mmCIF file of C-alpha atoms in Angstrom:
data_model
loop_
_atom_site.group_PDB
_atom_site.id
_atom_site.type_symbol
_atom_site.label_atom_id
_atom_site.label_comp_id
_atom_site.label_asym_id
_atom_site.label_seq_id
_atom_site.Cartn_x
_atom_site.Cartn_y
_atom_site.Cartn_z
ATOM 1 C CA MET T 1 -184.021 93.304 4.543
ATOM 2 C CA THR T 2 -181.251 95.422 6.047
ATOM 3 C CA SER T 3 -177.920 95.996 4.389
ATOM 4 C CA THR T 4 -176.255 93.712 6.973
ATOM 5 C CA GLU T 5 -178.771 90.916 6.294
ATOM 6 C CA SER T 6 -178.264 91.357 2.554
ATOM 7 C CA ARG T 7 -174.487 91.025 2.960
ATOM 8 C CA ALA T 8 -174.949 87.926 5.122
ATOM 9 C CA VAL T 9 -177.123 86.380 2.404
ATOM 10 C CA SER T 10 -174.442 87.230 -0.176
ATOM 11 C CA VAL T 11 -171.750 85.549 1.936
ATOM 12 C CA TYR T 12 -173.977 82.503 2.484
ATOM 13 C CA THR T 13 -174.681 82.285 -1.249
ATOM 14 C CA ALA T 14 -170.978 82.569 -2.077
ATOM 15 C CA LEU T 15 -170.128 79.794 0.387
ATOM 16 C CA ALA T 16 -172.872 77.613 -1.090
ATOM 17 C CA ARG T 17 -171.414 78.208 -4.566
ATOM 18 C CA ILE T 18 -167.918 77.300 -3.328
ATOM 19 C CA ASN T 19 -169.275 74.140 -1.751
ATOM 20 C CA ARG T 20 -171.136 73.181 -4.929
ATOM 21 C CA MET T 21 -168.101 73.839 -7.154
ATOM 22 C CA LEU T 22 -165.809 71.806 -4.919
ATOM 23 C CA ARG T 23 -168.377 68.995 -4.756
ATOM 24 C CA ASN T 24 -168.899 68.978 -8.532
ATOM 25 C CA GLY T 25 -165.242 69.540 -9.411
ATOM 26 C CA VAL T 26 -164.161 66.053 -8.413
ATOM 27 C CA GLY T 27 -164.770 62.768 -10.107
ATOM 28 C CA PRO T 28 -166.769 59.810 -8.869
ATOM 29 C CA GLY T 29 -165.431 58.020 -5.820
ATOM 30 C CA ALA T 30 -164.038 61.138 -4.162
ATOM 31 C CA LEU T 31 -164.580 61.657 -0.462
ATOM 32 C CA THR T 32 -167.526 63.819 0.486
ATOM 33 C CA LEU T 33 -166.893 67.114 2.231
ATOM 34 C CA GLY T 34 -168.266 65.584 5.425
ATOM 35 C CA ALA T 35 -165.883 62.639 5.194
ATOM 36 C CA THR T 36 -162.957 64.957 4.470
ATOM 37 C CA SER T 37 -163.848 67.116 7.455
ATOM 38 C CA ALA T 38 -164.154 64.110 9.774
ATOM 39 C CA LEU T 39 -160.817 62.753 8.570
ATOM 40 C CA TRP T 40 -159.192 66.129 9.157
ATOM 41 C CA VAL T 41 -160.413 66.054 12.776
ATOM 42 C CA LEU T 42 -159.140 62.501 13.210
ATOM 43 C CA VAL T 43 -155.758 63.260 11.666
ATOM 44 C CA ASN T 44 -155.320 66.179 14.045
ATOM 45 C CA SER T 45 -156.946 64.795 17.218
ATOM 46 C CA SER T 46 -157.232 61.008 17.162
ATOM 47 C CA PRO T 47 -157.923 58.512 18.416
ATOM 48 C CA MET T 48 -161.420 59.244 19.644
ATOM 49 C CA ARG T 49 -164.798 57.693 20.093
ATOM 50 C CA LEU T 50 -167.411 58.051 17.399
ATOM 51 C CA SER T 51 -169.598 60.121 19.752
ATOM 52 C CA GLU T 52 -166.795 62.646 20.287
ATOM 53 C CA LEU T 53 -166.210 62.911 16.542
ATOM 54 C CA ALA T 54 -169.941 63.431 15.969
ATOM 55 C CA ALA T 55 -169.981 66.202 18.575
ATOM 56 C CA ARG T 56 -166.937 67.909 17.049
ATOM 57 C CA GLU T 57 -168.492 67.746 13.603
ATOM 58 C CA ASN T 58 -171.896 68.794 14.955
ATOM 59 C CA VAL T 59 -173.762 65.860 13.461
ATOM 60 C CA SER T 60 -175.881 63.156 15.040
ATOM 61 C CA ALA T 61 -174.327 59.871 16.151
ATOM 62 C CA PRO T 62 -176.261 57.862 13.489
ATOM 63 C CA THR T 63 -175.018 60.218 10.761
ATOM 64 C CA MET T 64 -171.420 59.887 11.973
ATOM 65 C CA SER T 65 -171.830 56.124 12.297
ATOM 66 C CA ARG T 66 -172.747 55.872 8.603
ATOM 67 C CA LEU T 67 -169.860 58.138 7.615
ATOM 68 C CA VAL T 68 -167.366 56.187 9.746
ATOM 69 C CA ALA T 69 -168.607 52.877 8.320
ATOM 70 C CA ALA T 70 -168.000 54.178 4.793
ATOM 71 C CA LEU T 71 -164.534 55.474 5.732
ATOM 72 C CA GLU T 72 -163.698 52.142 7.343
ATOM 73 C CA ARG T 73 -164.903 50.268 4.248
ATOM 74 C CA ASP T 74 -162.673 52.512 2.106
ATOM 75 C CA GLY T 75 -159.622 51.865 4.303
ATOM 76 C CA MET T 76 -159.442 55.406 5.648
ATOM 77 C CA ILE T 77 -159.977 54.648 9.338
ATOM 78 C CA GLU T 78 -159.370 51.791 11.726
ATOM 79 C CA ARG T 79 -161.032 50.859 14.997
ATOM 80 C CA THR T 80 -159.289 49.707 18.148
ATOM 81 C CA ALA T 81 -160.628 48.757 21.563
ATOM 82 C CA ASP T 82 -160.945 51.651 24.006
ATOM 83 C CA PRO T 83 -158.534 50.823 26.859
ATOM 84 C CA LEU T 84 -160.831 52.633 29.316
ATOM 85 C CA ASP T 85 -163.997 50.810 28.234
ATOM 86 C CA GLY T 86 -163.770 47.460 26.505
ATOM 87 C CA ARG T 87 -167.308 47.850 25.134
ATOM 88 C CA ALA T 88 -166.341 50.961 23.155
ATOM 89 C CA SER T 89 -163.944 51.484 20.302
ATOM 90 C CA LEU T 90 -161.649 54.280 19.256
ATOM 91 C CA ILE T 91 -161.311 55.389 15.664
ATOM 92 C CA ALA T 92 -158.154 56.689 14.057
ATOM 93 C CA PRO T 93 -157.031 57.452 10.507
ATOM 94 C CA THR T 94 -154.994 54.988 8.496
ATOM 95 C CA PRO T 95 -151.683 56.089 6.975
ATOM 96 C CA ALA T 96 -153.491 56.555 3.641
ATOM 97 C CA ALA T 97 -155.951 58.964 5.274
ATOM 98 C CA VAL T 98 -153.136 60.903 6.951
ATOM 99 C CA GLU T 99 -151.365 61.243 3.612
ATOM 100 C CA LEU T 100 -154.581 62.353 1.926
ATOM 101 C CA ILE T 101 -155.282 65.056 4.522
ATOM 102 C CA ARG T 102 -151.731 66.215 5.301
ATOM 103 C CA GLY T 103 -150.468 65.823 1.766
ATOM 104 C CA ALA T 104 -153.320 67.845 0.297
ATOM 105 C CA THR T 105 -153.626 65.164 -2.353
ATOM 106 C CA SER T 106 -157.377 65.401 -2.593
ATOM 107 C CA ARG T 107 -158.825 66.910 -5.737
ATOM 108 C CA ARG T 108 -160.818 69.413 -3.666
ATOM 109 C CA ALA T 109 -157.670 70.622 -1.907
ATOM 110 C CA GLN T 110 -155.956 70.972 -5.280
ATOM 111 C CA LEU T 111 -158.889 72.974 -6.662
ATOM 112 C CA MET T 112 -158.866 75.250 -3.621
ATOM 113 C CA GLU T 113 -155.094 75.739 -3.817
ATOM 114 C CA SER T 114 -155.347 76.593 -7.503
ATOM 115 C CA ALA T 115 -158.033 79.198 -6.814
ATOM 116 C CA LEU T 116 -156.155 80.702 -3.852
ATOM 117 C CA ALA T 117 -152.959 80.865 -5.910
ATOM 118 C CA ARG T 118 -154.706 83.196 -8.361
ATOM 119 C CA LEU T 119 -155.258 85.797 -5.624
ATOM 120 C CA ALA T 120 -152.818 88.534 -4.719
ATOM 121 C CA PRO T 121 -150.881 87.541 -1.576
ATOM 122 C CA GLU T 122 -152.731 90.018 0.651
ATOM 123 C CA ASP T 123 -156.124 88.913 -0.742
ATOM 124 C CA ARG T 124 -155.223 85.265 -0.233
ATOM 125 C CA ALA T 125 -154.227 85.888 3.380
ATOM 126 C CA ALA T 126 -157.435 87.853 3.997
ATOM 127 C CA ALA T 127 -159.601 85.145 2.406
ATOM 128 C CA GLU T 128 -157.934 82.345 4.348
ATOM 129 C CA ARG T 129 -158.201 84.150 7.686
ATOM 130 C CA SER T 130 -161.776 85.316 7.086
ATOM 131 C CA ILE T 131 -163.026 81.842 6.197
ATOM 132 C CA GLU T 132 -161.236 80.307 9.197
ATOM 133 C CA LEU T 133 -162.716 82.932 11.550
ATOM 134 C CA LEU T 134 -166.202 82.488 10.118
ATOM 135 C CA ALA T 135 -165.995 78.710 10.551
ATOM 136 C CA GLU T 136 -164.850 79.092 14.168
ATOM 137 C CA VAL T 137 -167.587 81.596 15.062
ATOM 138 C CA LEU T 138 -170.302 79.555 13.372
ATOM 139 C CA ALA T 139 -169.164 76.395 15.191
ATOM 140 C CA GLU T 140 -169.232 78.221 18.535
ATOM 141 C CA GLN T 141 -172.638 79.711 17.762
ATOM 142 C CA VAL T 142 -174.192 76.398 16.732
ATOM 143 C CA CYS T 143 -172.746 74.579 19.760
ATOM 144 C CA ALA T 144 -173.904 77.317 22.140
ATOM 145 C CA SER T 145 -177.427 77.395 20.690
ATOM 146 C CA GLY T 146 -178.221 73.940 22.009
ATOM 147 C CA ASP T 147 -179.915 73.019 18.744
ATOM 148 C CA PRO T 148 -179.603 69.336 17.939
ATOM 149 C CA PRO T 149 -176.908 68.456 15.410
ATOM 150 C CA LEU T 150 -177.900 67.829 11.815
#
């Protein structure tokens, strides 16, 4: 294993640990990371069809359908008829979902803010920008690879 591969494995492992800590750091009934991510997309780009949301989140339509059904059951999204195609529906966040995402009221967001607040300002800025860049590049890479969504 090269030094570059070793560093990539270290970054991957660190991200997995962050994911696990955020997942385990909330109580029962909290939104999953997938649901939070989908809501974030909807809050910032809705309304949209389920298929578009699935593509943006790089998951299969059946996976997104299950996630959307759970969010709808929990009062986080609402469906309306698509004015361009009466057979299809558009999904959008409810006011409660907008408040949750924009207000950073989720426990995971609070945990992340608490951790970031402990960093020196320059380290916080570097961490935030690095994670955002990595997410963007990975999304581009996965979309360009043509591999089927998870």
